[in-house]
mmCIF file of C-alpha atoms in Angstrom:
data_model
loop_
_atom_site.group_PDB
_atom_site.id
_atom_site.type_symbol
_atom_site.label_atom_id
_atom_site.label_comp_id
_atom_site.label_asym_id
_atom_site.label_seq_id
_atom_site.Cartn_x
_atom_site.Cartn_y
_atom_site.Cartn_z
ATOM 1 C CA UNK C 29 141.317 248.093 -47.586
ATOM 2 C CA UNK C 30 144.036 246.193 -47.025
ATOM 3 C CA UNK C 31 142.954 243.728 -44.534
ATOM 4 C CA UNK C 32 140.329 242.445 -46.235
ATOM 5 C CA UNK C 33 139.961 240.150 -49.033
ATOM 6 C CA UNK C 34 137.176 242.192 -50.250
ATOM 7 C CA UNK C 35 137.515 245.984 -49.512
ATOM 8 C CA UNK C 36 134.820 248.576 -49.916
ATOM 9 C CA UNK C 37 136.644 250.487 -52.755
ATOM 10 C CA UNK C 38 139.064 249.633 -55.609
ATOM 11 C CA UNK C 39 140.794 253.011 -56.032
ATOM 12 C CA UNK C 40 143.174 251.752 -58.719
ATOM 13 C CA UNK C 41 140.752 250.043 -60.440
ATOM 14 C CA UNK C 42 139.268 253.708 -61.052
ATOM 15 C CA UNK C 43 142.175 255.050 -62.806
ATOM 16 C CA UNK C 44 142.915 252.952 -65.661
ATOM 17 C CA UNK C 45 146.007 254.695 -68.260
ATOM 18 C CA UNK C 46 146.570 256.754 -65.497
ATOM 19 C CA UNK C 47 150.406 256.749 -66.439
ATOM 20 C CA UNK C 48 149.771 257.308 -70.481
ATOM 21 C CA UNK C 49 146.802 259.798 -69.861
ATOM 22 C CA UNK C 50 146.211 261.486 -66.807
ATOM 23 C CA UNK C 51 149.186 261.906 -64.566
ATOM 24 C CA UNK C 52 150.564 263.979 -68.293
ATOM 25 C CA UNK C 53 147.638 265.916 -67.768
ATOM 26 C CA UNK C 54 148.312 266.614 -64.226
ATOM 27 C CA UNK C 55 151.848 267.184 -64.428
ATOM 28 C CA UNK C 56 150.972 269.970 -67.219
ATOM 29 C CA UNK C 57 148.274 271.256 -64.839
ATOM 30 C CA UNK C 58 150.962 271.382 -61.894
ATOM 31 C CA UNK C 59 153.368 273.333 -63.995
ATOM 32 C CA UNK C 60 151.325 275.880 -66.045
ATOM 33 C CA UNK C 61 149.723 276.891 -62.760
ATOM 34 C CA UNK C 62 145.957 276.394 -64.017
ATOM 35 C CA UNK C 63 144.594 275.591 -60.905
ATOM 36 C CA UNK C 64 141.608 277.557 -60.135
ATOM 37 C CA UNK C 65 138.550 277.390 -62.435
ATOM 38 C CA UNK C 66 140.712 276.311 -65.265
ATOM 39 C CA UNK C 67 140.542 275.047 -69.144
ATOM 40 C CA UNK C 68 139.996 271.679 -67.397
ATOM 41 C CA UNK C 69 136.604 272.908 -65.331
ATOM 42 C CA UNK C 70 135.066 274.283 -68.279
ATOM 43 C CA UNK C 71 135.541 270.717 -70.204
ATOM 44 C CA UNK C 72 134.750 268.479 -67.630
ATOM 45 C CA UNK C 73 131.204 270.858 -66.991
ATOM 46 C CA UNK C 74 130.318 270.437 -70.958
ATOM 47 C CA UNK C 75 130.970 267.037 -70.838
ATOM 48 C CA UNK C 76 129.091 266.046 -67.622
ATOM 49 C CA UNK C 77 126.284 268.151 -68.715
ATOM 50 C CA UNK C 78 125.844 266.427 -72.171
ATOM 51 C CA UNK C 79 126.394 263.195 -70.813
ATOM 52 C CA UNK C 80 123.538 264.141 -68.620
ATOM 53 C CA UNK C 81 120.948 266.151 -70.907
ATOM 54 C CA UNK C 82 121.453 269.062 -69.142
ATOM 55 C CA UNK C 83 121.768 272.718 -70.770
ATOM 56 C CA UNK C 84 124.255 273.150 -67.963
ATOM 57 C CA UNK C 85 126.456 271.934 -65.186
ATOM 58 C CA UNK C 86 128.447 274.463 -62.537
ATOM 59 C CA UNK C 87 131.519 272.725 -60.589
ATOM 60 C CA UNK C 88 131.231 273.300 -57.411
ATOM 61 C CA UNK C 89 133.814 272.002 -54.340
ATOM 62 C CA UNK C 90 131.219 269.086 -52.652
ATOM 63 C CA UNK C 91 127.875 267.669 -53.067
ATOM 64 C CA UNK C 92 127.297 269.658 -50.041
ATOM 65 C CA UNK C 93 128.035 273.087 -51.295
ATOM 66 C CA UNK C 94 125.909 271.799 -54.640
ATOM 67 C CA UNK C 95 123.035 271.614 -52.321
ATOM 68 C CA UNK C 96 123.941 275.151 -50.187
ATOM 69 C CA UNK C 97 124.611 276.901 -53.516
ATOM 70 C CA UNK C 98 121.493 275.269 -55.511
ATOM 71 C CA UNK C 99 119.123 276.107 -52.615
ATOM 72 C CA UNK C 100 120.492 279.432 -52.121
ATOM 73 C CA UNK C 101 120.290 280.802 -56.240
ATOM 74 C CA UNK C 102 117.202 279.664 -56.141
ATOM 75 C CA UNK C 103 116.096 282.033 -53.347
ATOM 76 C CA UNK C 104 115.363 279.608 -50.597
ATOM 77 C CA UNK C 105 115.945 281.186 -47.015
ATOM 78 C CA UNK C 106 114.990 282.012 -43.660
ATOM 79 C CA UNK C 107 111.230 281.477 -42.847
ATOM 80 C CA UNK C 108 110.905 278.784 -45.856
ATOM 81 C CA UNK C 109 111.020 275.490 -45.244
ATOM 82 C CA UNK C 110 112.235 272.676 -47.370
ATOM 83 C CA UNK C 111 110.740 268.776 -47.365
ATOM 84 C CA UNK C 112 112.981 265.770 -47.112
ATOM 85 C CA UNK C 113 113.713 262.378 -46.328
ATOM 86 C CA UNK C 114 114.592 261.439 -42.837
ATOM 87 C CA UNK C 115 116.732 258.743 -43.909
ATOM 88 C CA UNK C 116 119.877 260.512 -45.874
ATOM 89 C CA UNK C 117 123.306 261.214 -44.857
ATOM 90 C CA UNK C 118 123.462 264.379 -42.951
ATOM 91 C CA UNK C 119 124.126 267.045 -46.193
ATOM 92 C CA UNK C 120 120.297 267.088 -47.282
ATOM 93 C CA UNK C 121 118.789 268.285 -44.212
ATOM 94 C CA UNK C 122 122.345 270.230 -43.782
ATOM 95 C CA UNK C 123 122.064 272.766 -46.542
ATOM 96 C CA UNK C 124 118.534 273.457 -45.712
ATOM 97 C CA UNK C 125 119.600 274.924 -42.418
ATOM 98 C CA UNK C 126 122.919 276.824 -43.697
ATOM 99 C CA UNK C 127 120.450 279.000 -46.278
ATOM 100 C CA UNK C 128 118.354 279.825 -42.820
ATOM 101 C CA UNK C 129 115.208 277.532 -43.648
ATOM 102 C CA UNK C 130 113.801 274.802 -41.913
ATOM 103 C CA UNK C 131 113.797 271.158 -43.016
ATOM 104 C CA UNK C 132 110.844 269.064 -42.664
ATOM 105 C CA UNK C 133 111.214 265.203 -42.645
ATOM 106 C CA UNK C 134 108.996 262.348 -44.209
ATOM 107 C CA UNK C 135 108.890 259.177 -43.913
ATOM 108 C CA UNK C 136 110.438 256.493 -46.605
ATOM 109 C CA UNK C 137 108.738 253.825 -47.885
ATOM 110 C CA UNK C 138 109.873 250.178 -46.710
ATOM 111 C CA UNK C 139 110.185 248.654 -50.109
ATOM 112 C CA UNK C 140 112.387 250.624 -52.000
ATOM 113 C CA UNK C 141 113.614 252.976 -48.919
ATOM 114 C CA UNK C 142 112.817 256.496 -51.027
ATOM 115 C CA UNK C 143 110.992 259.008 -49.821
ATOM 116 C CA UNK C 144 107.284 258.285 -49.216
ATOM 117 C CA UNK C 145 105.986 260.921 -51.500
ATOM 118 C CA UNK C 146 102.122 260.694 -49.501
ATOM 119 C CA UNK C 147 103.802 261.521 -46.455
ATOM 120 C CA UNK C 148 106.198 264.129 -47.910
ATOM 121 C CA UNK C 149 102.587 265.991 -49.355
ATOM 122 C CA UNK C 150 101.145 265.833 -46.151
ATOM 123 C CA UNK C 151 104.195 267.775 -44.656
ATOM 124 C CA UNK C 152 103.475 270.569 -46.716
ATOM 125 C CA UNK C 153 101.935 273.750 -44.956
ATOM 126 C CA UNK C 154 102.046 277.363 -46.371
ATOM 127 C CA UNK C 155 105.461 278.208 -45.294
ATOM 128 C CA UNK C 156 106.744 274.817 -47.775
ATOM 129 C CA UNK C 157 109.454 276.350 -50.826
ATOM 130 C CA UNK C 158 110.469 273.515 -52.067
ATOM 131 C CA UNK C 159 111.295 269.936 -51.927
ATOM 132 C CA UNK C 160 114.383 267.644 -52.069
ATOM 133 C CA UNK C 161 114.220 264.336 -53.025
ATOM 134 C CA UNK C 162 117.410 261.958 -52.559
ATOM 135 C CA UNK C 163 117.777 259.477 -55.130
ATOM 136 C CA UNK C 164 119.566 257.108 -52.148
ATOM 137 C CA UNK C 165 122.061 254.315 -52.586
ATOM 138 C CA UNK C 166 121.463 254.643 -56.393
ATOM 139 C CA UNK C 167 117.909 254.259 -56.852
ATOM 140 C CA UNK C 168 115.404 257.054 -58.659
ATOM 141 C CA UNK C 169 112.889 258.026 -56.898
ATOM 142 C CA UNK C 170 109.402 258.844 -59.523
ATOM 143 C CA UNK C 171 110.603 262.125 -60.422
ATOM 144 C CA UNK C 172 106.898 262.176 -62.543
ATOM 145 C CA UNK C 173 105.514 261.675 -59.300
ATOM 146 C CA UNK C 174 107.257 264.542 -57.521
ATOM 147 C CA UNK C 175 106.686 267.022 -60.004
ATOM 148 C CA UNK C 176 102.911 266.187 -59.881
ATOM 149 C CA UNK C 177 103.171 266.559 -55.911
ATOM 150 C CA UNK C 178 105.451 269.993 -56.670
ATOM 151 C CA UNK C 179 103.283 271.859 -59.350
ATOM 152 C CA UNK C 180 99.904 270.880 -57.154
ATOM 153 C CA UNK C 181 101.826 272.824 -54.312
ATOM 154 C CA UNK C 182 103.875 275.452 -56.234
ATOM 155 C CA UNK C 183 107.151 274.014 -55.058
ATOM 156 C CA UNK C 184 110.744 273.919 -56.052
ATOM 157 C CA UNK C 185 111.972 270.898 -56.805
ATOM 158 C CA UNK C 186 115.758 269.820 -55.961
ATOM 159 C CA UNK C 187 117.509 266.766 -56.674
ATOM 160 C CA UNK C 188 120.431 265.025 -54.459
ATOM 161 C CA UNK C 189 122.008 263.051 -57.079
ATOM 162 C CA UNK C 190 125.325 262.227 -55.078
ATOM 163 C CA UNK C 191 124.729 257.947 -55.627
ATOM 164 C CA UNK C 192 123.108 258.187 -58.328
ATOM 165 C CA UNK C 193 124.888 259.147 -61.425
ATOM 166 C CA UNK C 194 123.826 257.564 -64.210
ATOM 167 C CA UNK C 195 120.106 256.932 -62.964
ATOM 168 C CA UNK C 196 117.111 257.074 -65.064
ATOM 169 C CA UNK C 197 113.292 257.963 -64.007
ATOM 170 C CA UNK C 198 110.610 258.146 -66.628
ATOM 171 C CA UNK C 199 113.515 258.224 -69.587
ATOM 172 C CA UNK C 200 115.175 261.033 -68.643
ATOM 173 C CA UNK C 201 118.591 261.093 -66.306
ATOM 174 C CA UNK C 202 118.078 261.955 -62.329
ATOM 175 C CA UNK C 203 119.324 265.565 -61.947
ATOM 176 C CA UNK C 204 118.059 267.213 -65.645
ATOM 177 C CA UNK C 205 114.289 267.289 -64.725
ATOM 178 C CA UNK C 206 114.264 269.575 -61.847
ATOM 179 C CA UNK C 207 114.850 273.127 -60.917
ATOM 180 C CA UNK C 208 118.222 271.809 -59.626
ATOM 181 C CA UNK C 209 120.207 268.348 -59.591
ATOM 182 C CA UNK C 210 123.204 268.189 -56.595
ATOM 183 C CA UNK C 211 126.201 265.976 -57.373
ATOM 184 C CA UNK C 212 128.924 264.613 -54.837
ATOM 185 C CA UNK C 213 131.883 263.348 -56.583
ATOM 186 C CA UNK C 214 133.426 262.518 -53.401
ATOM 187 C CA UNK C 215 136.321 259.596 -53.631
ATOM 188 C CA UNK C 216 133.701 256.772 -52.941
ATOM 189 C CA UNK C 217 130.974 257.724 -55.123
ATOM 190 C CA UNK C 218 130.441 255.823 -58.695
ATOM 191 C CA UNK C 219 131.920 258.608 -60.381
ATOM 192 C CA UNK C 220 135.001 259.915 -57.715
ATOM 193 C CA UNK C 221 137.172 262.651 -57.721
ATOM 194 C CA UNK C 222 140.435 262.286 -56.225
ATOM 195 C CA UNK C 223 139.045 264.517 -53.250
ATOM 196 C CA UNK C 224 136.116 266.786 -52.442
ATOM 197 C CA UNK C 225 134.067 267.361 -55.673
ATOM 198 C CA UNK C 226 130.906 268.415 -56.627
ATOM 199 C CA UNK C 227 128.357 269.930 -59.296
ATOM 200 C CA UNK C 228 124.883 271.370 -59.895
ATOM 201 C CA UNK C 229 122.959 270.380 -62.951
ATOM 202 C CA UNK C 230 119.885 272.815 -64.070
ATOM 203 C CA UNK C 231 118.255 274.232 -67.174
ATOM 204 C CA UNK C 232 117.908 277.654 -66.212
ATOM 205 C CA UNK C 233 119.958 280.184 -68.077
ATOM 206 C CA UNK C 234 119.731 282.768 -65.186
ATOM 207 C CA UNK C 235 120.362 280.743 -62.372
ATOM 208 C CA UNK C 236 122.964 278.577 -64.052
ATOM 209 C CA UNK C 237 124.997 282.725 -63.765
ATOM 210 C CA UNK C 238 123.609 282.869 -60.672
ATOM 211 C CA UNK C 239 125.647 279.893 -59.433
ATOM 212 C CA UNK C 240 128.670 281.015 -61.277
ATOM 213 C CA UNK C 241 128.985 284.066 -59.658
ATOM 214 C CA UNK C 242 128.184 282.448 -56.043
ATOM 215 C CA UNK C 243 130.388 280.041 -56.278
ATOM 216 C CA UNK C 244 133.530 282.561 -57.089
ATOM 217 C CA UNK C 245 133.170 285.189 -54.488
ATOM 218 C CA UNK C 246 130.391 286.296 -55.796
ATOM 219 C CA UNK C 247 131.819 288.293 -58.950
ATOM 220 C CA UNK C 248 131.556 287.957 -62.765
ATOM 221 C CA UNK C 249 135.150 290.078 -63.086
ATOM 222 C CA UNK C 250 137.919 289.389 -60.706
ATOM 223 C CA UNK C 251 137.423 292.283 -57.653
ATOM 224 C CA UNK C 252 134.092 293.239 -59.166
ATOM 225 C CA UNK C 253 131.666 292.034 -56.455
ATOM 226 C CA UNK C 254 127.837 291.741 -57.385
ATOM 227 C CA UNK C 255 126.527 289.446 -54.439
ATOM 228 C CA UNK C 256 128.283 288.181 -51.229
ATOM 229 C CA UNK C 257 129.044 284.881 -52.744
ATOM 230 C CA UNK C 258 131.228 281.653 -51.654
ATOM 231 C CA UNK C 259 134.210 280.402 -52.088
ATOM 232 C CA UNK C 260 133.465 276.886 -53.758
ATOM 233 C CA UNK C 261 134.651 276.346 -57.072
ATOM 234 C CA UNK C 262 135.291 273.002 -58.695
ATOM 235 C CA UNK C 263 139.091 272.531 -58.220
ATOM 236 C CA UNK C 264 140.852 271.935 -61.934
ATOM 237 C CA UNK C 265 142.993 268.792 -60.678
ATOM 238 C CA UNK C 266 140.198 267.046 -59.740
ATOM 239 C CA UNK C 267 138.015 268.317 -62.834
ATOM 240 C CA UNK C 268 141.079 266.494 -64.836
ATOM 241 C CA UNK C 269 140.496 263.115 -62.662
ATOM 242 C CA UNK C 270 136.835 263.500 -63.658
ATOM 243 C CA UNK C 271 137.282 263.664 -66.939
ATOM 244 C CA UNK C 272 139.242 261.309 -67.261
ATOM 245 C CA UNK C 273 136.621 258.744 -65.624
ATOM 246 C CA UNK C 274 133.817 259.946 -67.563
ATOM 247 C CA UNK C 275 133.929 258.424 -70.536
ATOM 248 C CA UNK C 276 134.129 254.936 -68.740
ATOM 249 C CA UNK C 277 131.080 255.841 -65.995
ATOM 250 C CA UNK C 278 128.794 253.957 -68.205
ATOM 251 C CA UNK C 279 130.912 250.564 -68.596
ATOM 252 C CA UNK C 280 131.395 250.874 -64.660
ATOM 253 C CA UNK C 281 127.341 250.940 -64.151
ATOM 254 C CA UNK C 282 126.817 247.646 -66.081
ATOM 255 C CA UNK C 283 129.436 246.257 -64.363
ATOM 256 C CA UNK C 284 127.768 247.243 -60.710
ATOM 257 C CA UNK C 285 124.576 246.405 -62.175
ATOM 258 C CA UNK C 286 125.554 243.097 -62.973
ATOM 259 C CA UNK C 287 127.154 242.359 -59.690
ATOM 260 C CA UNK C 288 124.333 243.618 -57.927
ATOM 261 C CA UNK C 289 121.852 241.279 -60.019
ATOM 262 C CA UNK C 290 124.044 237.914 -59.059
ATOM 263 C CA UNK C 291 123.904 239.096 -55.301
ATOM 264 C CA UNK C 292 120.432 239.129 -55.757
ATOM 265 C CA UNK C 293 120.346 235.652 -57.372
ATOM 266 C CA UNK C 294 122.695 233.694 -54.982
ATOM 267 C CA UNK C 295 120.907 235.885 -51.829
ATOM 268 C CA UNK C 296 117.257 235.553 -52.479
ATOM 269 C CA UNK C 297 116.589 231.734 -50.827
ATOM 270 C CA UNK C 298 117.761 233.370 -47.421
ATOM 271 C CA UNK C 299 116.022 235.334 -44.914
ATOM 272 C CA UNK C 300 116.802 238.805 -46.273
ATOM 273 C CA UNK C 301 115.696 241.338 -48.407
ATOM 274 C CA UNK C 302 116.561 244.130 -50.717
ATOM 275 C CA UNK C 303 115.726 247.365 -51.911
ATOM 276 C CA UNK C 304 113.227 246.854 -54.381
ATOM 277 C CA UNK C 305 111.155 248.754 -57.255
ATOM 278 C CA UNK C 306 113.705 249.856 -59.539
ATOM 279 C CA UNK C 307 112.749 249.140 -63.433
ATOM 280 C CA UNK C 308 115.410 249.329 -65.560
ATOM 281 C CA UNK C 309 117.859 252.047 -65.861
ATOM 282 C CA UNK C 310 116.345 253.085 -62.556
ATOM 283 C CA UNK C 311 119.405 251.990 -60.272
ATOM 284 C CA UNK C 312 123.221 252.033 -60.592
ATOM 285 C CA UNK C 313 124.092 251.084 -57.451
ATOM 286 C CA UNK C 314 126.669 253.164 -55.887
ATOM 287 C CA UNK C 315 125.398 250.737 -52.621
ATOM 288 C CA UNK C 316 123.927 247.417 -52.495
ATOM 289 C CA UNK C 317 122.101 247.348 -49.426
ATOM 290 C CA UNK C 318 121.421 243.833 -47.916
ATOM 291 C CA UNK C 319 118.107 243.868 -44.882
ATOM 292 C CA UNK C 320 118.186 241.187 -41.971
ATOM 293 C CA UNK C 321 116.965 241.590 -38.357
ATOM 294 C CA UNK C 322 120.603 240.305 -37.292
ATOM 295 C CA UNK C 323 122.141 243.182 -39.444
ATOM 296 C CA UNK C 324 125.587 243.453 -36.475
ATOM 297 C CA UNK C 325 125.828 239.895 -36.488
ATOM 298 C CA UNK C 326 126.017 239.506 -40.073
ATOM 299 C CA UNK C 327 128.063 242.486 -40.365
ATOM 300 C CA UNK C 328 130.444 241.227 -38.058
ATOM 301 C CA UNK C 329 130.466 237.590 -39.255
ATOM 302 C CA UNK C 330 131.638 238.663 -42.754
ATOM 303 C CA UNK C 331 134.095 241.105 -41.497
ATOM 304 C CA UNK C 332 135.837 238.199 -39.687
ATOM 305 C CA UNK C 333 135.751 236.306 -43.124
ATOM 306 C CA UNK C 334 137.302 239.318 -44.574
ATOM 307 C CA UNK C 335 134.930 240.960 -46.154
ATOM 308 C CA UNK C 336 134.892 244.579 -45.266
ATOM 309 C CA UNK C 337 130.998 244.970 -44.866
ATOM 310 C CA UNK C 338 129.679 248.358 -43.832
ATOM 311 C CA UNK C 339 126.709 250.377 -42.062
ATOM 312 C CA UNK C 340 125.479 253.749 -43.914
ATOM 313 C CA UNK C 341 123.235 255.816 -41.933
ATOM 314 C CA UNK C 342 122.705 253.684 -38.189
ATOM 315 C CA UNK C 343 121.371 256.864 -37.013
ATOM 316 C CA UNK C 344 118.181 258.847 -38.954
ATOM 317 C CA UNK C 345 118.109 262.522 -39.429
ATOM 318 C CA UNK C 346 115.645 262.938 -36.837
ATOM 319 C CA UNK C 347 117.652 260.977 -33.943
ATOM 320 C CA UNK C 348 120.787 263.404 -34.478
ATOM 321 C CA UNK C 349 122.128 265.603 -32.004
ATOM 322 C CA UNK C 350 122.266 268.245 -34.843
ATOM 323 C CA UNK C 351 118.846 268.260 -35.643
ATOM 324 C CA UNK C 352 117.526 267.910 -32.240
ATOM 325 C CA UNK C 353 115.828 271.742 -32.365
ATOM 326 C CA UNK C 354 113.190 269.752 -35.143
ATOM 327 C CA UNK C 355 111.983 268.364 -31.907
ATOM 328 C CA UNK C 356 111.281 265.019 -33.141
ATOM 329 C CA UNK C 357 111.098 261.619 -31.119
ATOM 330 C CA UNK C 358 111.786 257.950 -31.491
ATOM 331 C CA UNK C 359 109.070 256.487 -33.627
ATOM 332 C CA UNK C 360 108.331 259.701 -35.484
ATOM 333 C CA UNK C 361 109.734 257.938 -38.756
ATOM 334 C CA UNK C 362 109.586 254.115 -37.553
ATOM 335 C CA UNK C 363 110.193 252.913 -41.353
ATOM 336 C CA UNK C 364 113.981 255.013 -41.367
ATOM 337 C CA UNK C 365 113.915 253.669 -37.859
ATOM 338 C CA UNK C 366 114.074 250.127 -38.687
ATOM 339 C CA UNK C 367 116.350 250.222 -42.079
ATOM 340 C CA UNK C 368 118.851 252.158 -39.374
ATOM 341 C CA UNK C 369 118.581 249.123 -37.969
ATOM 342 C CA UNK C 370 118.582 246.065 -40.291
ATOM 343 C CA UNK C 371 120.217 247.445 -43.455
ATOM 344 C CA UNK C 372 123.563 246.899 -44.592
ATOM 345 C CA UNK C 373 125.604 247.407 -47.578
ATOM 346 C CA UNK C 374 127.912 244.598 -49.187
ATOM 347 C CA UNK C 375 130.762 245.404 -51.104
ATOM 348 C CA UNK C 376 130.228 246.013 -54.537
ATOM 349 C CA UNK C 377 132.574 247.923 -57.183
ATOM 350 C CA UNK C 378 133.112 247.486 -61.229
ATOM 351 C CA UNK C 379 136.263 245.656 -60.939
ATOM 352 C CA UNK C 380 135.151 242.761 -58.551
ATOM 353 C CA UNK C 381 136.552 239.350 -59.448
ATOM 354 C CA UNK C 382 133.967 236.134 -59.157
ATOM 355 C CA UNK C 383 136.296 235.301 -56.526
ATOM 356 C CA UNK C 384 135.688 238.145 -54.219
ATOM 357 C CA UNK C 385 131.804 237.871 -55.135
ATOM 358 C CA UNK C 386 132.035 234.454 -54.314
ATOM 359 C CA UNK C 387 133.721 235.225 -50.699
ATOM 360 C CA UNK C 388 130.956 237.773 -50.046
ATOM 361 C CA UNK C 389 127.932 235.117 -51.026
ATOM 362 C CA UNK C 390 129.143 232.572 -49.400
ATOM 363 C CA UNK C 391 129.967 234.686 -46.233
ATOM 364 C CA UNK C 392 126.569 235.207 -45.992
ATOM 365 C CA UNK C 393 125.624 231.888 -46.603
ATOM 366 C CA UNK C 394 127.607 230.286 -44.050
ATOM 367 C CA UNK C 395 125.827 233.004 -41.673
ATOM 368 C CA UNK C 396 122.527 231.771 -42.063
ATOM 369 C CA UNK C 397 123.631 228.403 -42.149
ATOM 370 C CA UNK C 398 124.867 228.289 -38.781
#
């Protein structure tokens, strides 16, 4: 952002040979008129899926929709109801009420802020389908772990990958071990579209068709209707954009990864702390989240100094107006409570300078030194 010395994002530094590669592509997009489900979708879903491990990958319009669309091929629906975190942004508890089912909340643990996987088995009752774990700010949650908790139970298992591309748990990418992985590629995310984006990421043959055919109208043939479907397919521009930034996702992680290990470094004599437990492989941080008890002071010291430092998620699932009918109370989830409260996120993107991550460190610094 402009004002700043250090933004949030560097949009241009996420389009490099955009004038040699990509805006050709575009332009030949533009004039051809391939602009739903096009040549473009079909290679950017091969190539996400094998970068992943994945026998498939279906486009789909948002990570939202990826979620709706996963939950709802997979027969979730009214009467079911569907375990989560309580703190996410809004779309995982979302998509469990747009297929009719109910979400049920856990806890998260205070040390790496991922769902408390105790808590989320003692939320399970007989009505429980499945269970949706949220691999947040870019670190895995134990996917061995969840799958013990899910085959104890007889649950389905989802994924919301949308900040964590890239991730690892137990050697295998998030998203490829599950009955379904969700994927935002939404502008700010590690790998962004240039717009609303998203995919699903699954192993099953028969649902993999299933989403297909949801996601165009429900049809196979054009005006041959088997289901009532949707209207979210993976727009060809910004499957061209995509794949065009895949092939350099991977440099882009070490980069964040190394950024994120100096903050650590230069940060870890002060009074804070940080999202911990991630081996490696296990985060790419699409967020670095920073935790202080005078979280709006700092936030609005460094803002003052420039640095555009941000809030993700002040408010819980559970505290929402929207999800008020759960019937839930202050102190239901006191550990989402208090990271709502004391967490932060500094800037952090691949094409940082040791100038700006010197302004941000030293921000903080002077904070504490004060």
């Amino acid at each position: 952002m402009a004002e700043y010395r250090v933004g949030r994002y560097d949009y241009p530094g996420q389009l490099p040979d955009l004038d040699e590669d990509l805006l050709p592509a575009l332009r030949e997009t533009l004039l051809r008129g391939d602009y739903v489900l096009g040549a473009a979708v079909d290679r950017f879903e091969r190539a996400f899926a094998g970068y992943l491990g994945a026998r498939h990958a279906v486009g789909v319009n948002s990570g939202t929709d990826a979620l709706i669309l996963a939950l709802h091929a997979l027969g979730v629906g009214p009467g079911d109801e569907v375990i989560t975190v309580a703190n996410t942004f809004h779309a995982s508890a979302q998509a469990v009420v747009r297929v009719g089912a109910t979400p049920v909340l856990a806890d998260c643990r205070p040390d790496n802020y991922l769902l408390d996987l105790e808590q989320a088995e003692a939320a399970v009752t007989p009505r429980t389908r499945a269970i949706i774990v949220v691999h947040l700010f870019g670190q895995s949650v134990d996917m061995a772990a969840v799958h013990r908790l899910a085959k104890r139970h007889d649950l389905l298992v989802l994924e919301d990958c949308a900040q964590a591309v890239g991730a690892y748990s137990g050697g295998a990418r998030v998203g490829t071990t599950s009955d379904a992985g969700c994927w935002s590629f939404a502008p700010s995310k590690n790998l962004a579209a240039a717009g609303d984006a998203g995919a699903i990421s699954l192993g099953d043959d028969q649902v993999a068709a299933e989403l297909r055919r949801l996601r165009h109208f429900g049809q196979d043939k054009q005006n041959e209707h088997q289901v009532v479907g949707f209207n979210s397919r993976l727009d060809t521009v910004q499957a061209l954009v995509l794949g065009h930034k895949l092939p350099r996702l991977e440099g882009w992680t070490q980069q964040r990864v190394a950024i994120a290990a100096e903050y650590r470094e230069r940060l870890a004599a002060l009074p804070v702390s940080f999202q911990d437990g991630a081996g490696p492989g296990e985060h790419v941080y699409h967020l670095f989240q920073l935790r202080t008890e005078r979280r709006d002071e700092l936030v609005a010291h460094l803002r003052s100094s420039g640095v555009d430092a941000v809030v993700r998620y002040p408010h819980p699932i559970h505290l929402q107006e929207a999800f008020a009918s759960l019937g839930h109370r202050r102190g239901d989830f006191p550990v989402a409570e208090d990271l709502a409260g004391t967490t932060l996120c500094l800037p952090l993107f691949p094409s940082m300078t040791a100038d700006q991550i010197d302004l941000v460190c030293d921000g903080v610094r002077e904070f504490f030194a004060r």
